[in-house]
PDB file of C-alpha atoms (C1' of nucleotides) in Angstrom:
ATOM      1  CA  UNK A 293       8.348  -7.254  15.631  1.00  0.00           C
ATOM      2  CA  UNK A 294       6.334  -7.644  18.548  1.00  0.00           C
ATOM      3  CA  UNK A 295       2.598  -6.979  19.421  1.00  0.00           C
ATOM      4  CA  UNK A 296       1.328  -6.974  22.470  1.00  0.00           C
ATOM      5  CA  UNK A 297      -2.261  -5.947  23.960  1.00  0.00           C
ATOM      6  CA  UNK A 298      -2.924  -6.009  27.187  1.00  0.00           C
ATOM      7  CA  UNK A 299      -7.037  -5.713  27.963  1.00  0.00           C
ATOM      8  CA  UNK A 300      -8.680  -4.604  31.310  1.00  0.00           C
ATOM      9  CA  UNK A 301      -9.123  -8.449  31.941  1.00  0.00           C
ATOM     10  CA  UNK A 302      -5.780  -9.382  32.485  1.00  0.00           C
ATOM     11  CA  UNK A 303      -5.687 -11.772  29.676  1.00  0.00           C
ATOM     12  CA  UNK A 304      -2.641 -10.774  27.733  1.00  0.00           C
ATOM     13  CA  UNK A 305      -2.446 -11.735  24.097  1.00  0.00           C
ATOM     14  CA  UNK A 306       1.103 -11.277  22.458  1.00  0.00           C
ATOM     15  CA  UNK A 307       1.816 -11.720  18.787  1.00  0.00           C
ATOM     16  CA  UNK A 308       4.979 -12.046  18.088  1.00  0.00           C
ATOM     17  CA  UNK A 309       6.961 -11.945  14.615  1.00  0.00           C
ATOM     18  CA  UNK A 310       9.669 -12.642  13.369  1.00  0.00           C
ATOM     19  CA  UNK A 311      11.635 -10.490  11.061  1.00  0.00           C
ATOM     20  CA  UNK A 312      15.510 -11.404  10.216  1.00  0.00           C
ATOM     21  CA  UNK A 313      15.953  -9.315   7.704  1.00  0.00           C
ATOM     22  CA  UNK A 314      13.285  -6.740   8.682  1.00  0.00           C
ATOM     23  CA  UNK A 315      15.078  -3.942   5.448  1.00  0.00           C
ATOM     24  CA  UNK A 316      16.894  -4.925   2.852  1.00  0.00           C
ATOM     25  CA  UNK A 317      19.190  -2.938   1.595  1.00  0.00           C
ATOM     26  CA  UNK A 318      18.688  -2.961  -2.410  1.00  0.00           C
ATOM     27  CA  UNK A 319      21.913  -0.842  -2.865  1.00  0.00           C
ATOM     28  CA  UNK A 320      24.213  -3.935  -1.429  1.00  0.00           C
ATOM     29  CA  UNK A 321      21.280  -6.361  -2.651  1.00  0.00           C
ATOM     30  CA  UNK A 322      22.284  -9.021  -4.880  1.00  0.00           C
ATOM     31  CA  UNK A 323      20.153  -8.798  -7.751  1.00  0.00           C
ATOM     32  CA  UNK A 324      20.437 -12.546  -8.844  1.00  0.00           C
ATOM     33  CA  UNK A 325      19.231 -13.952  -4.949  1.00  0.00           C
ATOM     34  CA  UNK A 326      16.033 -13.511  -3.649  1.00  0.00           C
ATOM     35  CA  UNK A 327      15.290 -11.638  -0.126  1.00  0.00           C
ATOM     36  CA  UNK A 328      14.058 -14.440   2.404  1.00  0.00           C
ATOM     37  CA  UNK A 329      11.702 -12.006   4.281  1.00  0.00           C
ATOM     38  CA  UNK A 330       9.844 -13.688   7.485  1.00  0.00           C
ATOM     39  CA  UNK A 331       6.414 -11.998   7.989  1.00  0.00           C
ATOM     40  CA  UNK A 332       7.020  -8.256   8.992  1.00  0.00           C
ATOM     41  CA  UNK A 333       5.684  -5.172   8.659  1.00  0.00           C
ATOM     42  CA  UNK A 334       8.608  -3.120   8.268  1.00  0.00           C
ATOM     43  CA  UNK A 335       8.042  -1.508   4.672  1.00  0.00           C
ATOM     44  CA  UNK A 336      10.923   1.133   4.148  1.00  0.00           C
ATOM     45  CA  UNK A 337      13.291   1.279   1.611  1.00  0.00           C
ATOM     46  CA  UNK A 338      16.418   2.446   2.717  1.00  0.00           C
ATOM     47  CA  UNK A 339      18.667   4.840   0.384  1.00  0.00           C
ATOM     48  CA  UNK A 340      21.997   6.116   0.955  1.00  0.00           C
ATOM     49  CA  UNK A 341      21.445   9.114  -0.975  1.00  0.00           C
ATOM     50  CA  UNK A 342      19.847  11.298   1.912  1.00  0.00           C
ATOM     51  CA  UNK A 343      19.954  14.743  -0.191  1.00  0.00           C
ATOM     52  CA  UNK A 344      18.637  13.205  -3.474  1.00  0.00           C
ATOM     53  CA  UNK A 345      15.251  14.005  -2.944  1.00  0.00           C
ATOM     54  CA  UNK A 346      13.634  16.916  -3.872  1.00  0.00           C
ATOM     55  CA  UNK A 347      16.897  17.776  -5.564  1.00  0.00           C
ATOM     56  CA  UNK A 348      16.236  20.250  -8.388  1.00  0.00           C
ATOM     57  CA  UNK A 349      18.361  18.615 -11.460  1.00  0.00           C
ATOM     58  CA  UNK A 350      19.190  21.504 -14.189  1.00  0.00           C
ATOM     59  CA  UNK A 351      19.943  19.085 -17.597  1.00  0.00           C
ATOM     60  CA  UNK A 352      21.752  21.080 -19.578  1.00  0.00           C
ATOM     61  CA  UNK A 353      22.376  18.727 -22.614  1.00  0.00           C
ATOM     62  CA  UNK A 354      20.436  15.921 -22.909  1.00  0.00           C
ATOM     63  CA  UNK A 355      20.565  14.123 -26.170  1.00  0.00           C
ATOM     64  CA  UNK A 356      20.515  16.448 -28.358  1.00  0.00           C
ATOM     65  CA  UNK A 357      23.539  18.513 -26.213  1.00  0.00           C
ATOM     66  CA  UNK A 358      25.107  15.266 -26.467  1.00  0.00           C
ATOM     67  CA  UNK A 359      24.718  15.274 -29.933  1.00  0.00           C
ATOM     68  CA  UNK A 360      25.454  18.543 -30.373  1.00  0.00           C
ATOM     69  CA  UNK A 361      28.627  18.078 -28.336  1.00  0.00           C
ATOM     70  CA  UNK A 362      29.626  15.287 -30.360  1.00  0.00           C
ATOM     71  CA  UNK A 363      29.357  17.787 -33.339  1.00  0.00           C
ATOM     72  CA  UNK A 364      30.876  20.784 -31.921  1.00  0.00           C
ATOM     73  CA  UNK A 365      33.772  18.302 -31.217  1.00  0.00           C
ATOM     74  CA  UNK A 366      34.166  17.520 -34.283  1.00  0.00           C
ATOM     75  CA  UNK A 367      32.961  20.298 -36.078  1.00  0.00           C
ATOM     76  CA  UNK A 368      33.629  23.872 -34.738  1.00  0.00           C
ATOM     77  CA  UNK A 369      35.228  22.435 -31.176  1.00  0.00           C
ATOM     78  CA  UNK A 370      33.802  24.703 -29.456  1.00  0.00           C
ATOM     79  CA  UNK A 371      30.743  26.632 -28.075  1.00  0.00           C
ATOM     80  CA  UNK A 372      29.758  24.484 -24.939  1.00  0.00           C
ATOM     81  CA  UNK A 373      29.294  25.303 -21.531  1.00  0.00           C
ATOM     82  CA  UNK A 374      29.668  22.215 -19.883  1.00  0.00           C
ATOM     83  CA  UNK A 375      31.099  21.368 -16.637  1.00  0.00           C
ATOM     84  CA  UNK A 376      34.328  19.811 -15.860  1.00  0.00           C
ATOM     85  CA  UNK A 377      32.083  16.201 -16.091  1.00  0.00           C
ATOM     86  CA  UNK A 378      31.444  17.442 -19.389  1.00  0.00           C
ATOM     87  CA  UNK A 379      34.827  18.337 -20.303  1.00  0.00           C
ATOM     88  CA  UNK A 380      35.836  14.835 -19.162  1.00  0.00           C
ATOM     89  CA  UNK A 381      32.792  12.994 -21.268  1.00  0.00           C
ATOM     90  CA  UNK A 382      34.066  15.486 -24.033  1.00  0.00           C
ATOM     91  CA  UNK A 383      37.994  14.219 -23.614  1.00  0.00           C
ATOM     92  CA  UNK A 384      35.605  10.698 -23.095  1.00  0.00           C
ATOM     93  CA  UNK A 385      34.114  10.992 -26.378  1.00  0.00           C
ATOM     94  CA  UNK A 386      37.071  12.412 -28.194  1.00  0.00           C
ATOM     95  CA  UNK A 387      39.572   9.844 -27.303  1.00  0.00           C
ATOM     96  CA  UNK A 388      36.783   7.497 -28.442  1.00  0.00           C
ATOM     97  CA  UNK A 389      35.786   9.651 -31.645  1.00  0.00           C
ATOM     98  CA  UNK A 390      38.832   7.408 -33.768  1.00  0.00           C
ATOM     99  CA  UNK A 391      36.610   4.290 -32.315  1.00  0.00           C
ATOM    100  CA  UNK A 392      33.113   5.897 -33.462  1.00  0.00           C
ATOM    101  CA  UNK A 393      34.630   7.414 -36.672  1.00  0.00           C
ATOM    102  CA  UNK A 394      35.490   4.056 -37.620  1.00  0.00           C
ATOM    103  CA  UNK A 395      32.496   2.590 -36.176  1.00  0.00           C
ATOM    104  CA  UNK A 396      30.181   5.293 -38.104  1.00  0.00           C
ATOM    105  CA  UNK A 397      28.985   2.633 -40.429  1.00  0.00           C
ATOM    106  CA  UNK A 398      27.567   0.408 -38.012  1.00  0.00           C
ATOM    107  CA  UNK A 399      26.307   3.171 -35.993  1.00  0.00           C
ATOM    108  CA  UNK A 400      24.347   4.447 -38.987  1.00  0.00           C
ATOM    109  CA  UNK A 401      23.372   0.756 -39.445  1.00  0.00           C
ATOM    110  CA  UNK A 402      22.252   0.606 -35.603  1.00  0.00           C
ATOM    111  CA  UNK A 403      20.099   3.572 -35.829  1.00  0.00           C
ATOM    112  CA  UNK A 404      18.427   2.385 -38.930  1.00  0.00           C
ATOM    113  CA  UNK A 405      17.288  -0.805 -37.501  1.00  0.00           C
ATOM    114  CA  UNK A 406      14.139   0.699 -36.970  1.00  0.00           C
ATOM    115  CA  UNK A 407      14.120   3.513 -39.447  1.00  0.00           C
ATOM    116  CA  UNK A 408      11.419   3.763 -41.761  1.00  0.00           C
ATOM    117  CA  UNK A 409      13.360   6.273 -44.238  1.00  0.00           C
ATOM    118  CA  UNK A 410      17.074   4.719 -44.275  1.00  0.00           C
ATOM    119  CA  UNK A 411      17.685   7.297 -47.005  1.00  0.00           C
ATOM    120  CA  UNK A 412      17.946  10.085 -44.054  1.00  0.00           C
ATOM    121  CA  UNK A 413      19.717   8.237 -41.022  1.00  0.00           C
ATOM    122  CA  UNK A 414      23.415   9.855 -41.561  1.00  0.00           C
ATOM    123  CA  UNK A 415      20.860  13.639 -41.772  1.00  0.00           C
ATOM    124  CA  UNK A 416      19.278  12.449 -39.020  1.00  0.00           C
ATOM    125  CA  UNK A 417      22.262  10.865 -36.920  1.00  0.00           C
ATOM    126  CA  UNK A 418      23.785  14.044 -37.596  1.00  0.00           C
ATOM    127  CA  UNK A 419      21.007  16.516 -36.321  1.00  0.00           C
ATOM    128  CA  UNK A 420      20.582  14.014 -33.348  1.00  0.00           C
ATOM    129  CA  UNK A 421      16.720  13.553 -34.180  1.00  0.00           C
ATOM    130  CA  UNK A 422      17.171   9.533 -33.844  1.00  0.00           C
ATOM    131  CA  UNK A 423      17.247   7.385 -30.733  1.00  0.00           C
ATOM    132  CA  UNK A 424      20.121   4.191 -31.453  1.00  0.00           C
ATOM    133  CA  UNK A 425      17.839   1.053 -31.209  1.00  0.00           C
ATOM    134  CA  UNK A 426      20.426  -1.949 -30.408  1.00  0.00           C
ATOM    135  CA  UNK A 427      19.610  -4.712 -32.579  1.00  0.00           C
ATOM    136  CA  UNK A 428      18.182  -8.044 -31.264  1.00  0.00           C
ATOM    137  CA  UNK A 429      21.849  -9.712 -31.530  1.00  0.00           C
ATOM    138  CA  UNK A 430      23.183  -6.672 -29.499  1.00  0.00           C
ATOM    139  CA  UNK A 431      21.211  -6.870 -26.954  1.00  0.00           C
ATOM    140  CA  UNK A 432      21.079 -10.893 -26.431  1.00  0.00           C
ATOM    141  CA  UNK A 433      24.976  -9.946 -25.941  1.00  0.00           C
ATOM    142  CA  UNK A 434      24.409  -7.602 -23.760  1.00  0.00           C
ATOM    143  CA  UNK A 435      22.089  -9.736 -21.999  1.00  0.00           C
ATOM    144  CA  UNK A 436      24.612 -12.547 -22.170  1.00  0.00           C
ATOM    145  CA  UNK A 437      27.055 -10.622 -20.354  1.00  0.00           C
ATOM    146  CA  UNK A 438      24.939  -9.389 -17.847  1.00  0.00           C
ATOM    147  CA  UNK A 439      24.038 -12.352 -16.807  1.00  0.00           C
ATOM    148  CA  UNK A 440      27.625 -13.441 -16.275  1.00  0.00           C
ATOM    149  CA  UNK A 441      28.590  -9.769 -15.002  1.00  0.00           C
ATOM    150  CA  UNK A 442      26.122  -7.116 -13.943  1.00  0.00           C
ATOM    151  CA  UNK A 443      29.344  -4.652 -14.026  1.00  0.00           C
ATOM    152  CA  UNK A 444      32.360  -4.741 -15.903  1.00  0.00           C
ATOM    153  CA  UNK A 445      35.784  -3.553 -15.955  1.00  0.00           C
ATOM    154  CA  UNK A 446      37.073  -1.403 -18.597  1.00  0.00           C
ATOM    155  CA  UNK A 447      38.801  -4.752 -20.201  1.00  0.00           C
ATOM    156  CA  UNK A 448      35.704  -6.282 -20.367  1.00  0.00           C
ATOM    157  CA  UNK A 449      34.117  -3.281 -21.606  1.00  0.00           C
ATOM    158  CA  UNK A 450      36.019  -2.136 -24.479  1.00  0.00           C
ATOM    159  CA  UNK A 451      36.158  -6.228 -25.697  1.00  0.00           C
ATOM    160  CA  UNK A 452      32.285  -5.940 -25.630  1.00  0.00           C
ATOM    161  CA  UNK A 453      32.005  -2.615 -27.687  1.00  0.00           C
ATOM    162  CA  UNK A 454      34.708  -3.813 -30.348  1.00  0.00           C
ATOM    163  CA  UNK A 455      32.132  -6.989 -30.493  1.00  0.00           C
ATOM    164  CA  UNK A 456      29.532  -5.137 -30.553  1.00  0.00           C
ATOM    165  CA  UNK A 457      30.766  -2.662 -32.800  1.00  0.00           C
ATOM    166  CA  UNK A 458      29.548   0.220 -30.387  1.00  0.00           C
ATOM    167  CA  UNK A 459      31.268   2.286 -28.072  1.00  0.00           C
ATOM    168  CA  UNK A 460      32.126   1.647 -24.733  1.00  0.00           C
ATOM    169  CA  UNK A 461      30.248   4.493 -23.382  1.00  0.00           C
ATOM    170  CA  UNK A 462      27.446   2.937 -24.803  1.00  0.00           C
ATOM    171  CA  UNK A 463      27.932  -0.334 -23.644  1.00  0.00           C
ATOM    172  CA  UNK A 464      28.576   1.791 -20.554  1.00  0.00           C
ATOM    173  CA  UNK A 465      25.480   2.915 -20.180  1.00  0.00           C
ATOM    174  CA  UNK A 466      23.760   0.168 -21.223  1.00  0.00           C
ATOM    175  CA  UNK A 467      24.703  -1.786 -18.401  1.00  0.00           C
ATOM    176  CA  UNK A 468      23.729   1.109 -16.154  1.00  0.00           C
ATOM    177  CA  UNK A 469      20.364   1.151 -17.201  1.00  0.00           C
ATOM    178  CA  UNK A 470      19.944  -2.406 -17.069  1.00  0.00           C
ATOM    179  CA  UNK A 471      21.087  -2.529 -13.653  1.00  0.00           C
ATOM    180  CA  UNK A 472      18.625  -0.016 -12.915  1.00  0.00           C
ATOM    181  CA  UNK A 473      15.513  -1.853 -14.385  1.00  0.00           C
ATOM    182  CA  UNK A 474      16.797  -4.829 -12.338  1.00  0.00           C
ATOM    183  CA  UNK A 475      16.571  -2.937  -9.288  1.00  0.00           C
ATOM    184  CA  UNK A 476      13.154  -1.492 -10.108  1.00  0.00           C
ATOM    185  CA  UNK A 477      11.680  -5.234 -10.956  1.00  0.00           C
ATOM    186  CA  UNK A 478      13.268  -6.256  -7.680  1.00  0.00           C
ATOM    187  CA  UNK A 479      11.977  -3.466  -5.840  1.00  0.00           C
ATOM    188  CA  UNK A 480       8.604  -4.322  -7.270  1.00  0.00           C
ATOM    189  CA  UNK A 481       9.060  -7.734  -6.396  1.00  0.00           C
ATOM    190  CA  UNK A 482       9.545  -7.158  -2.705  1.00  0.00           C
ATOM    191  CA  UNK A 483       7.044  -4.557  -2.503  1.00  0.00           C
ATOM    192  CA  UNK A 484       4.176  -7.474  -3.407  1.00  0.00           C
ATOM    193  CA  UNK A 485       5.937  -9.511  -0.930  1.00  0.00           C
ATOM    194  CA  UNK A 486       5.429  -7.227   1.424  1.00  0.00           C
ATOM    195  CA  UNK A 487       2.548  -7.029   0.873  1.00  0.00           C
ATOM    196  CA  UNK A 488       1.206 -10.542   1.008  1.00  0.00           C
ATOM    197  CA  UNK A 489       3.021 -10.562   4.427  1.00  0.00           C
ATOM    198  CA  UNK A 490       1.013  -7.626   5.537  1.00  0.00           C
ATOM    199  CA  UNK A 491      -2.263  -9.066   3.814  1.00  0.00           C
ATOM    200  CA  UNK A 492      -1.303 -12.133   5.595  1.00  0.00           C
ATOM    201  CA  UNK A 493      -0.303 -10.412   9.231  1.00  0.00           C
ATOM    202  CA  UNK A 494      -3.519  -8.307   8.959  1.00  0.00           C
ATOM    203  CA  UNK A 495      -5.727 -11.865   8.698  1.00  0.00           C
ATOM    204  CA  UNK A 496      -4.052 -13.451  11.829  1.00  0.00           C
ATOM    205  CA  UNK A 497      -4.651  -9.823  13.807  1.00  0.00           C
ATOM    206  CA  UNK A 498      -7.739 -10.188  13.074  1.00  0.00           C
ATOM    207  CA  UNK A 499      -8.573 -13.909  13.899  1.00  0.00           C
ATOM    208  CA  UNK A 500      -6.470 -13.126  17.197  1.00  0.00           C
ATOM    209  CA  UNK A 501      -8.715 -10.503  18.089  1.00  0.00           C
ATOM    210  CA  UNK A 502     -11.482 -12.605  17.632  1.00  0.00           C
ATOM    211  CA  UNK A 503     -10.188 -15.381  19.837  1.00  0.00           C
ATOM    212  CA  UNK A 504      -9.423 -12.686  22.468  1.00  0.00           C
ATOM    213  CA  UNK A 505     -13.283 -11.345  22.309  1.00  0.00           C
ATOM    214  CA  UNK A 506     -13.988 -15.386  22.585  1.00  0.00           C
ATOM    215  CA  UNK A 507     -12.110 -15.792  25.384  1.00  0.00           C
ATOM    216  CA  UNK A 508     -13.542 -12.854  27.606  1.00  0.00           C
ATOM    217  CA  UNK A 509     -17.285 -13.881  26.632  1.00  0.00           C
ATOM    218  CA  UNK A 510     -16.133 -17.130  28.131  1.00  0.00           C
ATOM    219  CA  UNK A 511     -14.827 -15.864  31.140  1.00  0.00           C
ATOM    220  CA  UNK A 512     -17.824 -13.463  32.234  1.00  0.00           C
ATOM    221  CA  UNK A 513     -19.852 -16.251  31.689  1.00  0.00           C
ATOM    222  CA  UNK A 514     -18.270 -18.317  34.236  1.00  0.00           C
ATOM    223  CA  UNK A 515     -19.449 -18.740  37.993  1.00  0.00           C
ATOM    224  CA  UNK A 516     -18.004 -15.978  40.492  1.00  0.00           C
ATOM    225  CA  UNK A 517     -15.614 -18.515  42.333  1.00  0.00           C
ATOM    226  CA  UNK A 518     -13.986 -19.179  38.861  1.00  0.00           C
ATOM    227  CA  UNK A 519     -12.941 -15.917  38.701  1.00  0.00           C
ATOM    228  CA  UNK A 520     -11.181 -15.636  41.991  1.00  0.00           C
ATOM    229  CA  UNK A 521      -7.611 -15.803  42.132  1.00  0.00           C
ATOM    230  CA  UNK A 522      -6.616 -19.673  42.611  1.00  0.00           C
ATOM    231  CA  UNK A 523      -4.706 -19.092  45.712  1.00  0.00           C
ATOM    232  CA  UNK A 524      -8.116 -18.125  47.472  1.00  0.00           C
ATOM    233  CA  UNK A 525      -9.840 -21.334  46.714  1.00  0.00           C
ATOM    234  CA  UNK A 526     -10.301 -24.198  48.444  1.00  0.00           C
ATOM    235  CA  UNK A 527     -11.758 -27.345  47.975  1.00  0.00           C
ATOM    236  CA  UNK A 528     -12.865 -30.783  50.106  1.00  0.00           C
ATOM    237  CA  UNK A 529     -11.807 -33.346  47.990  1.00  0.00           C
ATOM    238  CA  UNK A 530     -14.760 -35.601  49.586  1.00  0.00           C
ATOM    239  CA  UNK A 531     -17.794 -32.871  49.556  1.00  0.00           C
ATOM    240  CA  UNK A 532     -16.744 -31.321  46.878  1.00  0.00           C
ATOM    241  CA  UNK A 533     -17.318 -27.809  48.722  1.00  0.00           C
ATOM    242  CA  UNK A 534     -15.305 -24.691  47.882  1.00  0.00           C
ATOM    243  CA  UNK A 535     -14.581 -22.018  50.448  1.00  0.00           C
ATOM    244  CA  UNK A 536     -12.818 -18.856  49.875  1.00  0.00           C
ATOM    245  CA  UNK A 537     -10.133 -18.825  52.805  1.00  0.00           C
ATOM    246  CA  UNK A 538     -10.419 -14.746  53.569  1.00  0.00           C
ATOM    247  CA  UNK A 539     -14.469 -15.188  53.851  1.00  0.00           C
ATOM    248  CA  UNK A 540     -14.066 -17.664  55.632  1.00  0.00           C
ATOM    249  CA  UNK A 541     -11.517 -15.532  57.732  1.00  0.00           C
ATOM    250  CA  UNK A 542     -14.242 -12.445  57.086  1.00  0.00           C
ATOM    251  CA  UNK A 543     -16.589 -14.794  58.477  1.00  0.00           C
ATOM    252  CA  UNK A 544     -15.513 -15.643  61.700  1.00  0.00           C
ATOM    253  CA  UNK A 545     -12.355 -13.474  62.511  1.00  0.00           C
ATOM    254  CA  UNK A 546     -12.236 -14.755  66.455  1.00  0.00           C
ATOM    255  CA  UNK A 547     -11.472 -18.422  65.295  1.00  0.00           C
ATOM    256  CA  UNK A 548      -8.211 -19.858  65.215  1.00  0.00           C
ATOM    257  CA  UNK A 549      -6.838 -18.872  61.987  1.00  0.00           C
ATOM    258  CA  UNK A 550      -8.523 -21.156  59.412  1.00  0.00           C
ATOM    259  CA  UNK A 551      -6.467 -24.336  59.114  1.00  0.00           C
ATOM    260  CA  UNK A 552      -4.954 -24.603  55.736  1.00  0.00           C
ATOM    261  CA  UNK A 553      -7.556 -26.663  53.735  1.00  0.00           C
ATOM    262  CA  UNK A 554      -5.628 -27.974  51.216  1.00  0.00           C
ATOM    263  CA  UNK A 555      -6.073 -31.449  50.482  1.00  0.00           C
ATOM    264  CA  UNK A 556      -3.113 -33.939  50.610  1.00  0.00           C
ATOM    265  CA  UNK A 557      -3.815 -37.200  49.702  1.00  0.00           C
ATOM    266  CA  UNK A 558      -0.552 -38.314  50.722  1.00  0.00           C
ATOM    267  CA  UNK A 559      -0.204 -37.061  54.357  1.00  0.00           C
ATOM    268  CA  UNK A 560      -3.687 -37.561  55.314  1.00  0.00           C
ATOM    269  CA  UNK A 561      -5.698 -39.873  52.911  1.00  0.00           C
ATOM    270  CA  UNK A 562      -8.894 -39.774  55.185  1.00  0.00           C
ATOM    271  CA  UNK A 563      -9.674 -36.058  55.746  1.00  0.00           C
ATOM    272  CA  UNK A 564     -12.362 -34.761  55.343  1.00  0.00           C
ATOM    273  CA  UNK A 565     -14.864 -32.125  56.492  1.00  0.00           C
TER     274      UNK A 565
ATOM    275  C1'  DC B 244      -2.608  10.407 -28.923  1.00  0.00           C
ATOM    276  C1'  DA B 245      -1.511   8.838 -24.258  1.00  0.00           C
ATOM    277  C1'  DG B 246       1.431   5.985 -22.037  1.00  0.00           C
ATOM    278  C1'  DG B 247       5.338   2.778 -22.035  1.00  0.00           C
ATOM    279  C1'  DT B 248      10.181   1.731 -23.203  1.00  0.00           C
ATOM    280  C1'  DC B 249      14.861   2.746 -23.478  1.00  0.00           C
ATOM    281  C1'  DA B 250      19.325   5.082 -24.744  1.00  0.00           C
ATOM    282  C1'  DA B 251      21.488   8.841 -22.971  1.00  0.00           C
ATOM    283  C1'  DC B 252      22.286  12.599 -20.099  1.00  0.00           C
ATOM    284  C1'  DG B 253      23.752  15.627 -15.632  1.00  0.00           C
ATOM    285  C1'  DA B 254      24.262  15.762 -10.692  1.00  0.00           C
ATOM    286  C1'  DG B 255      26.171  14.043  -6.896  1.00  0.00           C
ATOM    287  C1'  DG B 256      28.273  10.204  -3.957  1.00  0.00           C
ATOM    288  C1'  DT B 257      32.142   6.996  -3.180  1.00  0.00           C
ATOM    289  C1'  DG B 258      36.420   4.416  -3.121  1.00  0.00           C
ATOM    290  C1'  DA B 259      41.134   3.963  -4.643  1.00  0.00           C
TER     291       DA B 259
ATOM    292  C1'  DT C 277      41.563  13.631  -8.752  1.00  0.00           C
ATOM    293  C1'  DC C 278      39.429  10.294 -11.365  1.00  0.00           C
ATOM    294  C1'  DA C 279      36.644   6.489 -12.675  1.00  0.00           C
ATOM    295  C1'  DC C 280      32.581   4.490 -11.752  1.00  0.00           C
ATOM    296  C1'  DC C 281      28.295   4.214  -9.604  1.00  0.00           C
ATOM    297  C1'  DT C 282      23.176   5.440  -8.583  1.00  0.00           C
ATOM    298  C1'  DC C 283      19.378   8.432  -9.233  1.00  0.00           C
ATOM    299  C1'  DG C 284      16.264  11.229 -11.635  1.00  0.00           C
ATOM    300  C1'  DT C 285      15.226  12.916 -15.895  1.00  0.00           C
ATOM    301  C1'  DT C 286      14.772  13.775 -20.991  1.00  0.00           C
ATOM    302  C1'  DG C 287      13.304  12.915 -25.497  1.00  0.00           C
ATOM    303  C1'  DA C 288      12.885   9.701 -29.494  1.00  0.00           C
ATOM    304  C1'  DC C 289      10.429   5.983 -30.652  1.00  0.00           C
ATOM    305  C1'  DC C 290       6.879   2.342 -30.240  1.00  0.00           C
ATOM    306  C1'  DT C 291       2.271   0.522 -29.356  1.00  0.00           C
ATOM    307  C1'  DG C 292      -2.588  -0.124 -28.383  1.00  0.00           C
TER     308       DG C 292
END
DNA sequence: CAGGTCAACGAGGTGA
DNA sequence: TCACCTCGTTGACCTG
């Protein structure tokens, strides 16, 4: 980034920035290394998804369609109106109902973990009125593997739900959302970068601007002949006596034309006025 | 009870 | 086409 302003004085102050990595692209970010912004004041976030905003999401399920699907499935088989994404997390779910038929126990066991009245979890599992709370061993797992692999392949995936005595969709899912609330924390991360660099940016503007206001006091403070061009000036090294060549020109225009004045020590050690 | 957290969802994009 | 991803959202549950 670069700042220039350019006042009626001809002073010129530039501030310039450097910015290597002026956006940072949190889709391709890795979420494990840290962004090494230079100041800038660039502050967008880019995002691939263009039409994603302001996009009107219709849920037709949600948990308790989930639940219900799950049911239907099993129960009457029928009775939803899901799209073909359904009808594939419905094949999804059925080719993994064998898996959470046999893993019923422990998913009655998850969803107690916090249950005040154990008495009514399979009721309650079965109505869908309980949110599954993953147990503190769970989720160290989880977190285990994470670390090692924020995504896994279906191997990996089904060898952590048989662990973990849940299903893969879960552990699915669970690594979806966790990538997500890495991304927000790193999002919130670099936003208070960003804005210590702006904090920071905003400070030297301002001393800049002050040194700028410093440095044209100084300069209409300063005798007239300081102010002329250099070019213009010149100056008997032994009288010490400035004359401004065109005045001098101005002055007496019939003369020869005014010799250059310039002193050279070298040439002609002993000139003087 | 308001606000936060989190498992789970649907919609839509993308790469093989 | 399918599997997998991100994004935005929902609703159960927790907490101060």
């Amino acid at each position: 980034m670069e700042f220039d302003s350019v006042c009626g004085t001809g002073l010129t102050l530039g501030l310039c920035l450097n910015s290597s990595p002026s956006m940072v692209n949190l889709n391709t970010m890795d979420s494990t290394k840290q962004p090494s912004f230079e100041p800038s004041l660039t502050l967008g976030l880019s995002r691939s998804h263009g039409d994603q905003n302001g996009r009107v999401v219709t849920k037709v399920g949600g948990d308790i369609g989930m639940l219900y699907r799950q049911d239907s499935t099993v129960i009457s088989g029928g009775g939803s109106s899901f799209s073909n994404k359904s009808s594939k997390r419905e094949r999804e779910v059925g080719s993994e109902e064998s898996e959470r038929v046999s893993n019923d126990n422990n998913y009655s066991r998850v969803m107690s973990a916090t249950s005040v009245n154990d008495g009514e979890d399979d009721d309650d599992c079965a109505n869908g009125r309980k949110k599954l709370r993953l147990t503190k061993p769970q989720s160290a797992l989880l977190e285990q593997a994470f670390k090692h692999h924020s995504s896994l392949n279906p191997k990996q995936k089904q060898e952590l739900a048989r662990e973990l005595k849940l299903r893969p969709r879960q552990v699915e899912v669970w690594f979806q959302n966790r990538r997500a609330r890495t991304k927000l924390k790193q999002t919130e991360m670099n936003f208070e970068h960003l804005k210590k660099c702006c904090e920071k940016l905003t400070h030297e503007n301002r001393r800049l601007q002050k040194e700028l206001q410093e440095l044209k006091a100084l300069k209409s403070s300063q005798p007239f002949y300081m102010q002329l061009p250099a070019a213009t000036l010149t100056m008997c090294p032994s009288c010490e006596r400035i004359e401004d060549t065109k005045s001098a020109l101005v002055k007496n225009p019939f003369t020869m034309g005014a010799k250059p004045h310039f002193f050279n020590s070298f040439t002609n050690p002993s000139a003087a006025c």
